[in-house]
Backbone as JSON Lines, residues from 0, in Angstrom:
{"i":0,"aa":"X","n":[-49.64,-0.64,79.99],"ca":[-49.28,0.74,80.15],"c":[-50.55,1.58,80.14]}
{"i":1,"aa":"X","n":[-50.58,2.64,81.32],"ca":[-51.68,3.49,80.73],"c":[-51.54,4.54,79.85]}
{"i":2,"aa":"X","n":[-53.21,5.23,79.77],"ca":[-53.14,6.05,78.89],"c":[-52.17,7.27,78.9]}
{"i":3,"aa":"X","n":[-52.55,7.66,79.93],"ca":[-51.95,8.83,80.23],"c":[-50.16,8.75,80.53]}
{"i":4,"aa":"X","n":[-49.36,7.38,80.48],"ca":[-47.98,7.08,80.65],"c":[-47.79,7.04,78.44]}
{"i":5,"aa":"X","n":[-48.06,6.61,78.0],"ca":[-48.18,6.92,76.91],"c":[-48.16,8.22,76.63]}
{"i":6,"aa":"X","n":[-49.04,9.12,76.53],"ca":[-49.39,10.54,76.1],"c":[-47.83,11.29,76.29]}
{"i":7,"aa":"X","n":[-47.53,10.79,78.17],"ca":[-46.01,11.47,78.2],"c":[-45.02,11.24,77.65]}
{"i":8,"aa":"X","n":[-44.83,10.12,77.51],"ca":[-44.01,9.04,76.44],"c":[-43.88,10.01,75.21]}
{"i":9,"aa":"X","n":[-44.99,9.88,74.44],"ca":[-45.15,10.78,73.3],"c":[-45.08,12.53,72.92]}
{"i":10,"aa":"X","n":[-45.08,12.97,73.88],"ca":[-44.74,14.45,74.43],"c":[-43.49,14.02,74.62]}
{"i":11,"aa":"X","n":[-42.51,13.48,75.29],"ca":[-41.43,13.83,75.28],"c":[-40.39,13.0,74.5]}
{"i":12,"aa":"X","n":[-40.79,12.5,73.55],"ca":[-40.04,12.2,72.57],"c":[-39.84,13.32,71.18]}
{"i":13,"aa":"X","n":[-41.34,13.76,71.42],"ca":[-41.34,14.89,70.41],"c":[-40.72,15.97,70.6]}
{"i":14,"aa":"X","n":[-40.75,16.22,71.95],"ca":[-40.0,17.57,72.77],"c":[-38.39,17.27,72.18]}
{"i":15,"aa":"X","n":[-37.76,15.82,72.05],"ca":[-36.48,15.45,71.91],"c":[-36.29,15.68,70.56]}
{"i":16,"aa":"X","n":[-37.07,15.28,69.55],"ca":[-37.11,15.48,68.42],"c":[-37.17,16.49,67.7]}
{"i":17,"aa":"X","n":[-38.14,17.06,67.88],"ca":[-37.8,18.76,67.47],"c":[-37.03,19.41,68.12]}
{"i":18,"aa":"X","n":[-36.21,19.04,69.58],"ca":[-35.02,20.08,69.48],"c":[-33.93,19.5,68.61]}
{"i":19,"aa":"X","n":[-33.74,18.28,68.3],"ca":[-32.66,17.88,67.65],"c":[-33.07,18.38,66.27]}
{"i":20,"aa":"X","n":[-33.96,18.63,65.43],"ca":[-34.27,18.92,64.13],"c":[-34.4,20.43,63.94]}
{"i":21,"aa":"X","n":[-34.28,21.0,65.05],"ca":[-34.52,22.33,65.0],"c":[-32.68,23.0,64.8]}
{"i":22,"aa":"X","n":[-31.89,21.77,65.42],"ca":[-31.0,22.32,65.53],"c":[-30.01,22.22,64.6]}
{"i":23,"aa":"X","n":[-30.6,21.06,63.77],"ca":[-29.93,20.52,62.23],"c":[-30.23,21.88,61.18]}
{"i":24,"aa":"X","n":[-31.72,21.98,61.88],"ca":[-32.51,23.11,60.72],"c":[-31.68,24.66,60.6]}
{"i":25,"aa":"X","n":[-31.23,25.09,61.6],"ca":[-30.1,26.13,62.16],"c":[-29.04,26.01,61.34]}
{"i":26,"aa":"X","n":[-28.54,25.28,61.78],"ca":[-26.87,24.55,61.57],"c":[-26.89,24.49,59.67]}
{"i":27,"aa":"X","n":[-27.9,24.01,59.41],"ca":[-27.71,24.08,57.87],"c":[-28.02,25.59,57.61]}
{"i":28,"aa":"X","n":[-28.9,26.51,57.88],"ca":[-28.84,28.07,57.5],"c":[-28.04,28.78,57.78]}
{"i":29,"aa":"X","n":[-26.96,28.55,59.09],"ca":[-25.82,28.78,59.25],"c":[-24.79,28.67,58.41]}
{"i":30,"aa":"X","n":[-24.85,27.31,57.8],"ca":[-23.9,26.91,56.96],"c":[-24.17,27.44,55.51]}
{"i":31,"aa":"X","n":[-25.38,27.77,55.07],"ca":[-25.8,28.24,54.1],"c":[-25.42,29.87,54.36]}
{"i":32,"aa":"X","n":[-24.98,30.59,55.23],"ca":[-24.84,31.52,55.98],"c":[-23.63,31.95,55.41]}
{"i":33,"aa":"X","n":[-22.55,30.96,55.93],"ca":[-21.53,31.02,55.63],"c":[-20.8,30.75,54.15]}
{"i":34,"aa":"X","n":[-21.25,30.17,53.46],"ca":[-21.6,30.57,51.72],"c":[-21.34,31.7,51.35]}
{"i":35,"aa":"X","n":[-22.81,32.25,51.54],"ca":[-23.28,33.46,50.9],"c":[-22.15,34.59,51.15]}
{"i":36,"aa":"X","n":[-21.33,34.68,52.62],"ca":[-20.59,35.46,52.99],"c":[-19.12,34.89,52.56]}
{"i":37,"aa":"X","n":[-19.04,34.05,52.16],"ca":[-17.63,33.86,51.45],"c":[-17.57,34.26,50.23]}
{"i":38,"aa":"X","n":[-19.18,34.23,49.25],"ca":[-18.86,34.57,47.99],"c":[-19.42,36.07,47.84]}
{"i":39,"aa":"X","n":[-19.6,36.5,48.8],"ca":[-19.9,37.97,49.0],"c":[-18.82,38.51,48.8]}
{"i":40,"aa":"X","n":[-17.47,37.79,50.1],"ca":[-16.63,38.45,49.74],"c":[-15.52,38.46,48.92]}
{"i":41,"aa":"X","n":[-15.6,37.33,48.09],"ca":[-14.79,36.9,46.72],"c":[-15.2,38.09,45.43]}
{"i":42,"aa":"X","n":[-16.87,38.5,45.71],"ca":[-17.17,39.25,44.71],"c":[-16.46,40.73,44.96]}
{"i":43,"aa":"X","n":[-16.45,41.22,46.39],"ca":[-16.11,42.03,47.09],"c":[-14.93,42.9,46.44]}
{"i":44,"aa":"X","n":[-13.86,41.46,46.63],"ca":[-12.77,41.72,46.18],"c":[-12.2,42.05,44.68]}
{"i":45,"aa":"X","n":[-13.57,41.28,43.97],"ca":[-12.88,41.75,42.37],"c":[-13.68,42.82,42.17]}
{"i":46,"aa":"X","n":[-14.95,43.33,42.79],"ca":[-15.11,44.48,42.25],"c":[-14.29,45.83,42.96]}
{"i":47,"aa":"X","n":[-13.13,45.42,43.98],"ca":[-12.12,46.63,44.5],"c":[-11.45,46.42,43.54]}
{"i":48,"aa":"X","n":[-10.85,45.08,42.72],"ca":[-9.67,45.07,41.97],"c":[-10.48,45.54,40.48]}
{"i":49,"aa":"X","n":[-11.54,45.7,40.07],"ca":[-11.96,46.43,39.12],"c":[-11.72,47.34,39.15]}
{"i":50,"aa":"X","n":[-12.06,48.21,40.55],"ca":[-12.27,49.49,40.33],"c":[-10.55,50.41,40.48]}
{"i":51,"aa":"X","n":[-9.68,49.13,40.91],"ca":[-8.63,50.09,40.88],"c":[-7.59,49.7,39.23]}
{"i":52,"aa":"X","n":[-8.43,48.92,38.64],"ca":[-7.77,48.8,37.02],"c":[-8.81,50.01,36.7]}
{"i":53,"aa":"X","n":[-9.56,50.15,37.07],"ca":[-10.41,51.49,35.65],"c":[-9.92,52.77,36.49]}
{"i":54,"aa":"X","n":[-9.39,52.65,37.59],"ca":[-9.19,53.88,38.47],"c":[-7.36,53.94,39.06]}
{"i":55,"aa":"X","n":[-6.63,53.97,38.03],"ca":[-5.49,53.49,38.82],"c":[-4.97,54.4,39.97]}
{"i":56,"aa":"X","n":[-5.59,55.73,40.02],"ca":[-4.74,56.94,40.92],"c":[-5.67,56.79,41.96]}
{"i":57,"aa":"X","n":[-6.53,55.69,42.33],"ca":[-7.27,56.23,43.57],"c":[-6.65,55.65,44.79]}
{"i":58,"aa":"X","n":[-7.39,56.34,45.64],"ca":[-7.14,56.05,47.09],"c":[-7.46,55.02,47.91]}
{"i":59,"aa":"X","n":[-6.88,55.0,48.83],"ca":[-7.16,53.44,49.15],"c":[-8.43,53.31,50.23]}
{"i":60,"aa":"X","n":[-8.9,54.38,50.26],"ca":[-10.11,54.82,51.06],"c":[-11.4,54.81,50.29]}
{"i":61,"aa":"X","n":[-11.28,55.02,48.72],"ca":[-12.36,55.19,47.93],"c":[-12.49,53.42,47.43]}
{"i":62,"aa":"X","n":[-11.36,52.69,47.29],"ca":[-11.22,51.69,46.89],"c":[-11.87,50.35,48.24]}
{"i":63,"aa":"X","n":[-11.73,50.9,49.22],"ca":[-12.56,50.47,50.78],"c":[-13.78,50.65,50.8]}
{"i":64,"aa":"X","n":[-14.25,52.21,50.25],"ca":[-15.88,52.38,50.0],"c":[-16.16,51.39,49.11]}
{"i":65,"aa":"X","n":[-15.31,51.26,47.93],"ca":[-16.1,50.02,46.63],"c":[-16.91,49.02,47.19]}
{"i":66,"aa":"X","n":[-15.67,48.48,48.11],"ca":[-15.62,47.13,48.59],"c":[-16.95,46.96,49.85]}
{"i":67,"aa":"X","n":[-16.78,48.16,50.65],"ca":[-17.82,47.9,52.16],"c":[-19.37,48.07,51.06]}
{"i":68,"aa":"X","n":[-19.52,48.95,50.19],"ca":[-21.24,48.84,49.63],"c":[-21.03,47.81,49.03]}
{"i":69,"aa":"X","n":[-20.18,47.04,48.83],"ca":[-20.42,45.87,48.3],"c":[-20.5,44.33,48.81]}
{"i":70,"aa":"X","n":[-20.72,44.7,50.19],"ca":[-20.38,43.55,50.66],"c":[-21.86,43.91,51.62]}
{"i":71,"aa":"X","n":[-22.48,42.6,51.99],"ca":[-24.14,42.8,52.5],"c":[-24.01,41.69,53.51]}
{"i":72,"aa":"X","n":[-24.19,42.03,54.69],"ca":[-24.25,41.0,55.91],"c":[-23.13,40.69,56.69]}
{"i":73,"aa":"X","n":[-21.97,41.89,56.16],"ca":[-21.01,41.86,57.14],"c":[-21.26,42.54,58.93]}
{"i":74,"aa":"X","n":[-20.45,42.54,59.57],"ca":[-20.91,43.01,60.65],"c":[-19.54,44.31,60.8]}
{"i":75,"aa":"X","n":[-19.77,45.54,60.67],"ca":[-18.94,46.5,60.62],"c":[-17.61,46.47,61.47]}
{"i":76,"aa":"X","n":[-16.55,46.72,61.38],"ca":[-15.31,46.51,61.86],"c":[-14.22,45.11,61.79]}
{"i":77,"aa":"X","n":[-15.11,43.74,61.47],"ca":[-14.98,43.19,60.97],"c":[-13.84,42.43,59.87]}
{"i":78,"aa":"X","n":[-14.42,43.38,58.71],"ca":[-13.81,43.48,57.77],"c":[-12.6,43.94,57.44]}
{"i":79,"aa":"X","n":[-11.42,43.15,57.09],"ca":[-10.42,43.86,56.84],"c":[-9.88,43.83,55.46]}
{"i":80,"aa":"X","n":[-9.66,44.82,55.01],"ca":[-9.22,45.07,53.36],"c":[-7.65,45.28,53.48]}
{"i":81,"aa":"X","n":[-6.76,44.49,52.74],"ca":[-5.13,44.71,52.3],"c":[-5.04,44.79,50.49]}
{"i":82,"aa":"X","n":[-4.56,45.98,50.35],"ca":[-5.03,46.41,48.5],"c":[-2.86,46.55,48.55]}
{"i":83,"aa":"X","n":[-2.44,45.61,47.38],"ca":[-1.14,45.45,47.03],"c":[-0.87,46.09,45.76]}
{"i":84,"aa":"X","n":[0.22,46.36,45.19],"ca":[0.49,46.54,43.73],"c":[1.92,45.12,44.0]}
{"i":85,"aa":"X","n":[1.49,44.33,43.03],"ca":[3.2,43.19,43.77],"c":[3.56,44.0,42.46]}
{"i":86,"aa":"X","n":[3.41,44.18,41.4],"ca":[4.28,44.36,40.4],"c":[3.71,45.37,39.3]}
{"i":87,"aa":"X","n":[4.12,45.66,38.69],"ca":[3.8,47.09,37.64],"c":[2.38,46.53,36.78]}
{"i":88,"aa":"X","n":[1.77,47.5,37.36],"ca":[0.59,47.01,35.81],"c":[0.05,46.25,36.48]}
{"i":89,"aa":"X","n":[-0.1,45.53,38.04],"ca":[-0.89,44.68,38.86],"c":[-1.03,45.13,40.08]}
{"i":90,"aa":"X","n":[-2.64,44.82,40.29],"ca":[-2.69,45.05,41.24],"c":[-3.68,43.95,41.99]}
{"i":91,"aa":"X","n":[-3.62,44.09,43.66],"ca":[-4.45,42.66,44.78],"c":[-4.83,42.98,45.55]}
{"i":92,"aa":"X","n":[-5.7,42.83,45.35],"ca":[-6.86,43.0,47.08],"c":[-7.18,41.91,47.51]}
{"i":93,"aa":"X","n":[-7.02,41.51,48.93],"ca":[-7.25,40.8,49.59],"c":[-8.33,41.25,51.39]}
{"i":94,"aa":"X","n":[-8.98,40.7,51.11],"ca":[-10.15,41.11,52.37],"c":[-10.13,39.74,52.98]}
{"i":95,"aa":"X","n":[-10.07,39.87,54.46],"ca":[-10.15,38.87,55.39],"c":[-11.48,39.03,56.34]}
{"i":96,"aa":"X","n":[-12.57,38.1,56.85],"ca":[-13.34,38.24,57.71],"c":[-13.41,37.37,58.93]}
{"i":97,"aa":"X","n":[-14.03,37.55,59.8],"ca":[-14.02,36.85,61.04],"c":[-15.39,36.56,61.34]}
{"i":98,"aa":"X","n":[-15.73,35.03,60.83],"ca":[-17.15,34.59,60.52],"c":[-17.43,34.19,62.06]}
{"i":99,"aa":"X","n":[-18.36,34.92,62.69],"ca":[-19.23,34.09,63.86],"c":[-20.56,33.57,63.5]}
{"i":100,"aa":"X","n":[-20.7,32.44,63.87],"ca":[-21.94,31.75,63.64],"c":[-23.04,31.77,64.86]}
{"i":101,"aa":"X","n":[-24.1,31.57,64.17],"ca":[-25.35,32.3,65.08],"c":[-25.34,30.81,65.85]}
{"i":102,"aa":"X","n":[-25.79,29.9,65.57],"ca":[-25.7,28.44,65.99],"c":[-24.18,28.28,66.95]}
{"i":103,"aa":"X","n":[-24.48,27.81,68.02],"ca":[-23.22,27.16,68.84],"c":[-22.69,26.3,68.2]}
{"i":104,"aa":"X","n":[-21.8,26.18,67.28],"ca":[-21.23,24.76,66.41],"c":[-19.9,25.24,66.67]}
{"i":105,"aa":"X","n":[-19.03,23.81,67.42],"ca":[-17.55,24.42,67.4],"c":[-17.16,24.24,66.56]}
{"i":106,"aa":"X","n":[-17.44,23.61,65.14],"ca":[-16.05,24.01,64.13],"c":[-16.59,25.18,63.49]}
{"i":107,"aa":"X","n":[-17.33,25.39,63.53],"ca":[-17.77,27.3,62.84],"c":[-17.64,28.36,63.04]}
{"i":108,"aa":"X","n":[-17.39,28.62,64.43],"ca":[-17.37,29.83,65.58],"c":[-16.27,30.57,64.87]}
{"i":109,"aa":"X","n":[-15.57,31.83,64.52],"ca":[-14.29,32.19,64.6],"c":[-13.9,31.4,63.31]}
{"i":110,"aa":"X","n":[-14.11,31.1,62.34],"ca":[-13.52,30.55,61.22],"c":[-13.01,31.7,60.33]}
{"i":111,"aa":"X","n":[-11.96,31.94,60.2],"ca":[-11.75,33.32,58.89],"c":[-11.93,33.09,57.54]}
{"i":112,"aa":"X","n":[-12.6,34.1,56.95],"ca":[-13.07,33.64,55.81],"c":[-11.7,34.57,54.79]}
{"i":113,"aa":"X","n":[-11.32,34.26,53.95],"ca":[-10.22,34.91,53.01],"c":[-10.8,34.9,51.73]}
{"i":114,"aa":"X","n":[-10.34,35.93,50.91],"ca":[-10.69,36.34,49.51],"c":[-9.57,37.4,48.66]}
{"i":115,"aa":"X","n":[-9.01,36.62,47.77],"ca":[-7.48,37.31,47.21],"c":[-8.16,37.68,45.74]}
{"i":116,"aa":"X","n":[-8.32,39.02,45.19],"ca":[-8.4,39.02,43.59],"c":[-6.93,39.99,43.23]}
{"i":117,"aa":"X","n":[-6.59,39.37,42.29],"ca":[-5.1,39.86,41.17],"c":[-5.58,40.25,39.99]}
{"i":118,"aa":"X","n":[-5.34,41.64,39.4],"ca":[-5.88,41.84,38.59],"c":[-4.35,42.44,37.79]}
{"i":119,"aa":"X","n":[-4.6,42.38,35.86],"ca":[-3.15,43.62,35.61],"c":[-4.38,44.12,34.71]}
{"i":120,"aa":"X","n":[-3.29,45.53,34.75],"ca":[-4.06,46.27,33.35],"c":[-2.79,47.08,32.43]}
């Protein structure tokens, strides 16, 4: 073999290699991505259901502000907040999101992320 059939050899294995590792490298910050934004919005939700045990007469608009400054890396409109009373002295917020992933991965695309807190006081 010559030199120079080698050299290409070796250029384009590497070319193969770092796109495949580049794309693992993605795919895991993605997925690490998708974490952070599930327990964003788990926290999301109990600090709306806090604020409507220390606040029982508020609105369900001030109880939406709690929740949107509290939530970091959503993408605006997004987000949807459903705030319940099922029963006296309780109350539930539930926020739903619609996770798109930056990485082309089909099981990630469009995955909804859910977050229910029940609180009584």
């Amino acid at each position: 073999m010559l030199w120079h059939e080698e050299r290409a050899q070796a250029t384009l294995e590497f070319a193969l290699s770092v796109s495949v590792f580049l794309l693992l490298l993605f795919a895991l910050l993605d997925i690490g991505r998708l974490v952070y934004l599930q327990n964003a919005l788990v926290a999301a939700t109990q600090e709306g259901a806090r604020y409507l045990v220390a606040h029982p007469t508020a609105s369900v608009s001030q109880v939406e502000d709690q929740i949107t400054r509290r939530v970091v890396g959503f993408r605006p409109g997004e987000l949807s907040i459903h705030i319940r009373h099922p029963a006296a002295h309780e109350v539930e917020v539930e926020a739903t999101y619609v996770y798109r992933s930056v990485v082309p991965l089909p099981f990630f695309d469009g995955m909804t992320l859910r977050a229910r807190t029940r609180m009584r006081y």
